[in-house]
Amino acid sequence: MPVSPIAPLSQMMAEYSDPSQCPVRNVLDQLGDKWSVLIISALAHRPYRFGELKREISDISQRMLTQTLRDLQADGLIERTVFPTTPPSVEYKLSPMGHSFLVPLSAMVDWAFEHFPAIREARQEFARAA
Amino acid sequence: MPVSPIAPLSQMMAEYSDPSQCPVRNVLDQLGDKWSVLIISALAHRPYRFGELKREISDISQRMLTQTLRDLQADGLIERTVFPTTPPSVEYKLSPMGHSFLVPLSAMVDWAFEHFPAIREARQEFARAA
DNA sequence: CTAGGTTGTCTCTTTTTGAGACTACGTGTA
DNA sequence: TACACGTAGTCTCAAAAAGAGACAACCTAG
């Protein structure tokens, strides 16, 4: 039962022969990143400060957290607010566009959750065959 | 208007403190990869042979194509069939599970396409501010 | 006056990716 | 006969990206 084929993307592959111009690749290269997904997921419930995020996503390096947050901010998915306390604290939260991204993202997450057992099984099967 | 929060994932972040055990990260680290997305998108319309894929996704290296195909096969998303012609040709096509992945994937693609203008604008704005 | 918490940056090492030559086989062409 | 071509890959080396951890600069609490 083939699902409705990814019409937009197939057009796009033909249309944007220069990969750097393709909207989908442009966007998903950034947002498909594993840290982006985790950060956006965390910010889905509530705003976080830098250090909170670092603790929540325990295995991210400070370097990648800084960098990914800045990229997401540049793309307009999150908003960064500095509070002039001492020490200054910085709050990150989803923008409206960031919120809208939760729709496709949660579809992905649901799929992953649902099919993880099958995938793990396939991996074991594949390892046996090799 | 906050969209229904990514309930599964937030549970998961708490539940699977060991990142390598988290189903979502496990799955999306592989499938969120840019080459995986492109390959799956290509295979969405029809089966492809190795060389065809390489031509279609013109900027992928043979090395990454080989590797990504093998990983997708290991995860059970694509099926690999060798035809004993001379020279032998190999056909790759989506498995049923691979097909089911098109649903969340196309949601992502649609979102990317829709919001690309806003993102590009945000990037320019951000660059100006910096 | 020292220790700790804040948001980052800088440097070094390791991992991942890209580029491109090479394999081995058969076919068509000169 | 010999030479290039197309098939699906592998192998090696260079370049890019990511991870680890020290450091900055500031204020507060003890």
Short mmCIF file of C-alpha atoms (C1' of nucleotides) in Angstrom, two decimals:
data_model
loop_
_atom_site.label_atom_id
_atom_site.label_comp_id
_atom_site.label_asym_id
_atom_site.label_seq_id
_atom_site.Cartn_x
_atom_site.Cartn_y
_atom_site.Cartn_z
CA MET A 1 0.00 0.00 0.00
CA PRO A 2 2.24 2.75 -1.25
CA VAL A 3 1.69 5.95 0.60
CA SER A 4 1.19 9.12 -1.40
CA PRO A 5 4.60 9.60 -2.98
CA ILE A 6 6.72 12.47 -1.80
CA ALA A 7 5.69 14.64 -4.66
CA PRO A 8 7.33 17.85 -3.53
CA LEU A 9 10.67 16.29 -3.01
CA SER A 10 10.88 14.43 -6.25
CA GLN A 11 10.12 17.61 -8.10
CA MET A 12 12.73 19.28 -6.07
CA MET A 13 15.45 16.80 -6.86
CA ALA A 14 14.94 17.49 -10.52
CA GLU A 15 14.36 21.18 -10.12
CA TYR A 16 17.20 22.08 -7.81
CA SER A 17 20.11 20.37 -9.42
CA ASP A 18 22.38 22.56 -7.35
CA PRO A 19 22.01 20.89 -3.95
CA SER A 20 22.77 24.03 -1.97
CA GLN A 21 19.72 25.68 -3.49
CA CYS A 22 17.28 22.93 -2.59
CA PRO A 23 14.96 24.16 0.17
CA VAL A 24 14.45 20.75 1.65
CA ARG A 25 18.11 19.87 1.91
CA ASN A 26 18.86 23.33 3.16
CA VAL A 27 16.38 23.02 5.97
CA LEU A 28 16.71 19.36 6.86
CA ASP A 29 20.50 19.35 6.94
CA GLN A 30 20.17 21.66 9.87
CA LEU A 31 17.00 20.41 11.53
CA GLY A 32 17.58 16.73 10.94
CA ASP A 33 20.68 17.02 13.06
CA LYS A 34 20.45 14.90 16.17
CA TRP A 35 21.20 17.70 18.59
CA SER A 36 18.65 20.01 16.98
CA VAL A 37 15.99 17.38 17.39
CA LEU A 38 16.82 16.88 21.03
CA ILE A 39 16.99 20.57 21.82
CA ILE A 40 13.71 21.32 20.11
CA SER A 41 12.11 18.39 21.89
CA ALA A 42 13.30 19.67 25.22
CA LEU A 43 12.08 23.18 24.50
CA ALA A 44 8.72 21.74 23.51
CA HIS A 45 7.47 21.69 27.10
CA ARG A 46 8.99 24.86 28.44
CA PRO A 47 11.80 27.39 28.07
CA TYR A 48 15.21 26.33 29.29
CA ARG A 49 18.38 28.07 30.33
CA PHE A 50 21.73 27.10 28.87
CA GLY A 51 22.90 25.08 31.83
CA GLU A 52 19.53 23.37 32.21
CA LEU A 53 19.69 22.19 28.64
CA LYS A 54 23.19 20.91 29.15
CA ARG A 55 22.07 18.87 32.12
CA GLU A 56 18.94 17.62 30.37
CA ILE A 57 20.84 16.46 27.29
CA SER A 58 23.62 15.02 29.32
CA ASP A 59 25.88 13.86 26.55
CA ILE A 60 26.03 17.02 24.49
CA SER A 61 29.26 18.98 24.63
CA GLN A 62 29.11 22.62 25.53
CA ARG A 63 30.59 23.41 22.17
CA MET A 64 27.83 21.69 20.23
CA LEU A 65 25.12 23.08 22.49
CA THR A 66 26.32 26.64 21.92
CA GLN A 67 26.63 26.09 18.22
CA THR A 68 23.33 24.29 17.69
CA LEU A 69 21.43 26.87 19.72
CA ARG A 70 22.92 29.65 17.66
CA ASP A 71 22.04 27.90 14.42
CA LEU A 72 18.47 27.31 15.55
CA GLN A 73 18.24 30.92 16.58
CA ALA A 74 19.58 32.04 13.22
CA ASP A 75 16.94 29.93 11.51
CA GLY A 76 14.27 31.60 13.63
CA LEU A 77 13.12 28.47 15.42
CA ILE A 78 14.12 29.55 18.89
CA GLU A 79 14.27 32.87 20.69
CA ARG A 80 17.11 33.86 22.97
CA THR A 81 16.53 36.24 25.83
CA VAL A 82 19.26 37.53 28.10
CA PHE A 83 18.29 38.47 31.65
CA PRO A 84 20.73 41.00 33.10
CA THR A 85 20.98 39.29 36.44
CA THR A 86 24.24 38.33 38.02
CA PRO A 87 25.41 36.09 36.66
CA PRO A 88 23.44 36.85 33.52
CA SER A 89 21.14 34.02 32.58
CA VAL A 90 19.91 33.25 29.12
CA GLU A 91 16.57 31.76 28.31
CA TYR A 92 15.87 29.81 25.17
CA LYS A 93 12.36 29.06 23.98
CA LEU A 94 10.60 27.99 20.82
CA SER A 95 9.36 30.66 18.44
CA PRO A 96 5.95 30.20 16.79
CA MET A 97 7.75 28.67 13.81
CA GLY A 98 9.63 26.40 16.17
CA HIS A 99 6.34 25.30 17.61
CA SER A 100 4.95 24.53 14.20
CA PHE A 101 7.93 22.27 13.62
CA LEU A 102 6.72 20.06 16.44
CA VAL A 103 4.01 18.70 14.18
CA PRO A 104 6.26 16.90 11.69
CA LEU A 105 8.80 16.21 14.40
CA SER A 106 6.34 14.38 16.57
CA ALA A 107 5.24 12.38 13.55
CA MET A 108 8.86 11.28 13.21
CA VAL A 109 9.20 10.52 16.87
CA ASP A 110 6.01 8.50 16.90
CA TRP A 111 7.17 6.53 13.91
CA ALA A 112 10.53 5.86 15.48
CA PHE A 113 8.95 4.70 18.69
CA GLU A 114 6.52 2.45 16.90
CA HIS A 115 9.02 0.81 14.58
CA PHE A 116 12.01 0.57 16.87
CA PRO A 117 11.36 -3.07 17.77
CA ALA A 118 11.15 -4.04 14.10
CA ILE A 119 14.32 -2.13 13.33
CA ARG A 120 16.24 -3.73 16.13
CA GLU A 121 15.07 -7.09 14.92
CA ALA A 122 16.15 -6.28 11.38
CA ARG A 123 19.57 -5.25 12.62
CA GLN A 124 20.05 -8.50 14.46
CA GLU A 125 18.87 -10.46 11.47
CA PHE A 126 21.29 -8.54 9.25
CA ALA A 127 24.16 -9.12 11.64
CA ARG A 128 23.42 -12.84 11.67
CA ALA A 129 23.40 -13.02 7.91
CA ALA A 130 26.73 -11.24 7.61
CA MET B 1 -1.08 27.85 20.37
CA PRO B 2 1.24 25.15 21.60
CA VAL B 3 0.89 22.00 19.61
CA SER B 4 0.38 18.79 21.53
CA PRO B 5 3.70 18.39 23.28
CA ILE B 6 5.97 15.62 22.19
CA ALA B 7 4.87 13.41 24.98
CA PRO B 8 6.69 10.24 23.93
CA LEU B 9 10.01 11.97 23.60
CA SER B 10 9.95 13.85 26.84
CA GLN B 11 9.17 10.64 28.69
CA MET B 12 11.96 9.04 26.78
CA MET B 13 14.52 11.62 27.71
CA ALA B 14 13.84 10.93 31.35
CA GLU B 15 13.41 7.22 30.93
CA TYR B 16 16.41 6.41 28.79
CA SER B 17 19.14 8.25 30.56
CA ASP B 18 21.61 6.11 28.65
CA PRO B 19 21.37 7.76 25.23
CA SER B 20 22.37 4.67 23.30
CA GLN B 21 19.29 2.92 24.64
CA CYS B 22 16.80 5.57 23.60
CA PRO B 23 14.70 4.27 20.70
CA VAL B 24 14.16 7.67 19.18
CA ARG B 25 17.79 8.68 19.16
CA ASN B 26 18.74 5.25 17.97
CA VAL B 27 16.43 5.49 15.01
CA LEU B 28 16.70 9.15 14.13
CA ASP B 29 20.46 9.30 14.28
CA GLN B 30 20.42 6.98 11.34
CA LEU B 31 17.34 8.12 9.48
CA GLY B 32 17.73 11.82 10.10
CA ASP B 33 20.95 11.64 8.16
CA LYS B 34 20.84 13.75 5.05
CA TRP B 35 21.85 10.97 2.69
CA SER B 36 19.29 8.57 4.14
CA VAL B 37 16.55 11.10 3.56
CA LEU B 38 17.60 11.64 -0.02
CA ILE B 39 17.95 7.96 -0.79
CA ILE B 40 14.59 7.10 0.72
CA SER B 41 13.00 9.97 -1.16
CA ALA B 42 14.45 8.73 -4.41
CA LEU B 43 13.30 5.19 -3.77
CA ALA B 44 9.84 6.52 -2.96
CA HIS B 45 8.82 6.52 -6.63
CA ARG B 46 10.51 3.41 -7.89
CA PRO B 47 13.36 0.96 -7.34
CA TYR B 48 16.82 2.13 -8.34
CA ARG B 49 20.11 0.50 -9.19
CA PHE B 50 23.32 1.58 -7.53
CA GLY B 51 24.62 3.63 -10.42
CA GLU B 52 21.24 5.21 -11.00
CA LEU B 53 21.13 6.43 -7.43
CA LYS B 54 24.60 7.82 -7.73
CA ARG B 55 23.59 9.82 -10.78
CA GLU B 56 20.32 10.96 -9.22
CA ILE B 57 21.98 12.18 -6.04
CA SER B 58 24.82 13.70 -7.91
CA ASP B 59 26.85 14.99 -4.99
CA ILE B 60 27.00 11.82 -2.93
CA SER B 61 30.28 9.97 -2.85
CA GLN B 62 30.32 6.31 -3.76
CA ARG B 63 31.61 5.61 -0.31
CA MET B 64 28.67 7.21 1.46
CA LEU B 65 26.17 5.73 -0.96
CA THR B 66 27.46 2.22 -0.31
CA GLN B 67 27.51 2.78 3.41
CA THR B 68 24.14 4.46 3.73
CA LEU B 69 22.48 1.82 1.58
CA ARG B 70 23.95 -0.90 3.74
CA ASP B 71 22.78 0.80 6.92
CA LEU B 72 19.28 1.29 5.57
CA GLN B 73 19.24 -2.34 4.54
CA ALA B 74 20.42 -3.39 7.98
CA ASP B 75 17.57 -1.41 9.52
CA GLY B 76 15.13 -3.15 7.23
CA LEU B 77 13.98 -0.07 5.38
CA ILE B 78 15.22 -1.10 1.98
CA GLU B 79 15.59 -4.40 0.20
CA ARG B 80 18.60 -5.31 -1.90
CA THR B 81 18.26 -7.71 -4.79
CA VAL B 82 21.17 -8.93 -6.90
CA PHE B 83 20.43 -9.93 -10.49
CA PRO B 84 23.02 -12.39 -11.80
CA THR B 85 23.40 -10.70 -15.15
CA THR B 86 26.71 -9.66 -16.58
CA PRO B 87 27.70 -7.39 -15.12
CA PRO B 88 25.60 -8.16 -12.06
CA SER B 89 23.18 -5.40 -11.28
CA VAL B 90 21.74 -4.66 -7.89
CA GLU B 91 18.30 -3.25 -7.28
CA TYR B 92 17.36 -1.31 -4.18
CA LYS B 93 13.74 -0.68 -3.20
CA LEU B 94 11.77 0.34 -0.16
CA SER B 95 10.48 -2.37 2.13
CA PRO B 96 6.97 -2.04 3.57
CA MET B 97 8.51 -0.46 6.65
CA GLY B 98 10.47 1.89 4.42
CA HIS B 99 7.23 2.87 2.77
CA SER B 100 5.60 3.57 6.09
CA PHE B 101 8.45 5.95 6.85
CA LEU B 102 7.34 8.12 3.96
CA VAL B 103 4.44 9.38 6.05
CA PRO B 104 6.47 11.25 8.67
CA LEU B 105 9.14 12.03 6.12
CA SER B 106 6.75 13.77 3.79
CA ALA B 107 5.39 15.73 6.74
CA MET B 108 8.92 16.97 7.30
CA VAL B 109 9.47 17.74 3.67
CA ASP B 110 6.21 19.63 3.42
CA TRP B 111 7.10 21.65 6.49
CA ALA B 112 10.54 22.45 5.13
CA PHE B 113 9.12 23.55 1.83
CA GLU B 114 6.49 25.70 3.46
CA HIS B 115 8.78 27.42 5.91
CA PHE B 116 11.88 27.78 3.81
CA PRO B 117 11.15 31.40 2.88
CA ALA B 118 10.69 32.35 6.53
CA ILE B 119 13.88 30.54 7.49
CA ARG B 120 15.91 32.22 4.81
CA GLU B 121 14.55 35.55 5.95
CA ALA B 122 15.43 34.76 9.56
CA ARG B 123 18.95 33.87 8.51
CA GLN B 124 19.43 37.13 6.72
CA GLU B 125 18.00 39.04 9.64
CA PHE B 126 20.33 37.21 11.99
CA ALA B 127 23.33 37.90 9.78
CA ARG B 128 22.48 41.58 9.69
CA ALA B 129 22.20 41.76 13.47
CA ALA B 130 25.58 40.12 13.96
"C1'" DC C 1 39.38 34.43 50.41
"C1'" DT C 2 37.98 30.46 48.43
"C1'" DA C 3 34.53 27.64 46.13
"C1'" DG C 4 30.82 27.43 43.07
"C1'" DG C 5 27.44 28.73 39.56
"C1'" DT C 6 26.51 31.55 35.23
"C1'" DT C 7 27.38 31.42 29.57
"C1'" DG C 8 30.29 30.80 26.72
"C1'" DT C 9 35.32 30.43 23.96
"C1'" DC C 10 39.77 28.12 22.76
"C1'" DT C 11 42.65 24.28 21.77
"C1'" DC C 12 43.66 19.54 20.97
"C1'" DT C 13 42.34 14.92 19.65
"C1'" DT C 14 39.35 11.68 17.55
"C1'" DT C 15 35.74 10.55 14.39
"C1'" DT C 16 33.37 11.20 10.17
"C1'" DT C 17 33.17 12.46 5.52
"C1'" DG C 18 34.75 13.50 0.83
"C1'" DA C 19 37.76 12.67 -3.43
"C1'" DG C 20 39.54 9.80 -6.24
"C1'" DA C 21 42.27 5.69 -7.68
"C1'" DC C 22 41.74 0.77 -8.05
"C1'" DT C 23 39.37 -4.18 -8.73
"C1'" DA C 24 37.32 -7.69 -11.70
"C1'" DC C 25 34.39 -9.01 -15.08
"C1'" DG C 26 32.22 -8.89 -19.67
"C1'" DT C 27 30.90 -6.08 -23.96
"C1'" DG C 28 31.34 -3.21 -27.77
"C1'" DT C 29 34.57 -0.81 -30.98
"C1'" DA C 30 38.56 0.04 -33.73
"C1'" DT D 1 44.13 -7.77 -30.42
"C1'" DA D 2 43.71 -3.93 -27.57
"C1'" DC D 3 41.41 -0.29 -25.54
"C1'" DA D 4 37.75 2.21 -23.47
"C1'" DC D 5 33.25 1.57 -21.05
"C1'" DG D 6 29.77 0.16 -17.66
"C1'" DT D 7 28.68 -2.70 -13.63
"C1'" DA D 8 29.08 -2.44 -7.93
"C1'" DG D 9 31.95 -1.81 -4.93
"C1'" DT D 10 36.62 -1.31 -1.89
"C1'" DC D 11 40.86 1.13 -0.30
"C1'" DT D 12 43.67 5.00 0.87
"C1'" DC D 13 44.58 9.57 2.01
"C1'" DA D 14 43.17 14.41 2.96
"C1'" DA D 15 39.68 17.56 4.81
"C1'" DA D 16 35.92 18.67 7.72
"C1'" DA D 17 33.18 17.99 11.83
"C1'" DA D 18 32.53 16.59 16.51
"C1'" DG D 19 34.01 15.51 21.35
"C1'" DA D 20 36.83 16.52 25.72
"C1'" DG D 21 38.33 19.49 28.70
"C1'" DA D 22 40.75 23.76 30.19
"C1'" DC D 23 39.95 28.58 30.68
"C1'" DA D 24 37.49 33.45 31.10
"C1'" DA D 25 35.02 36.83 33.79
"C1'" DC D 26 31.71 37.86 36.85
"C1'" DC D 27 29.04 37.68 41.33
"C1'" DT D 28 27.45 35.25 45.64
"C1'" DA D 29 27.63 32.44 49.66
"C1'" DG D 30 30.21 30.54 53.18
#
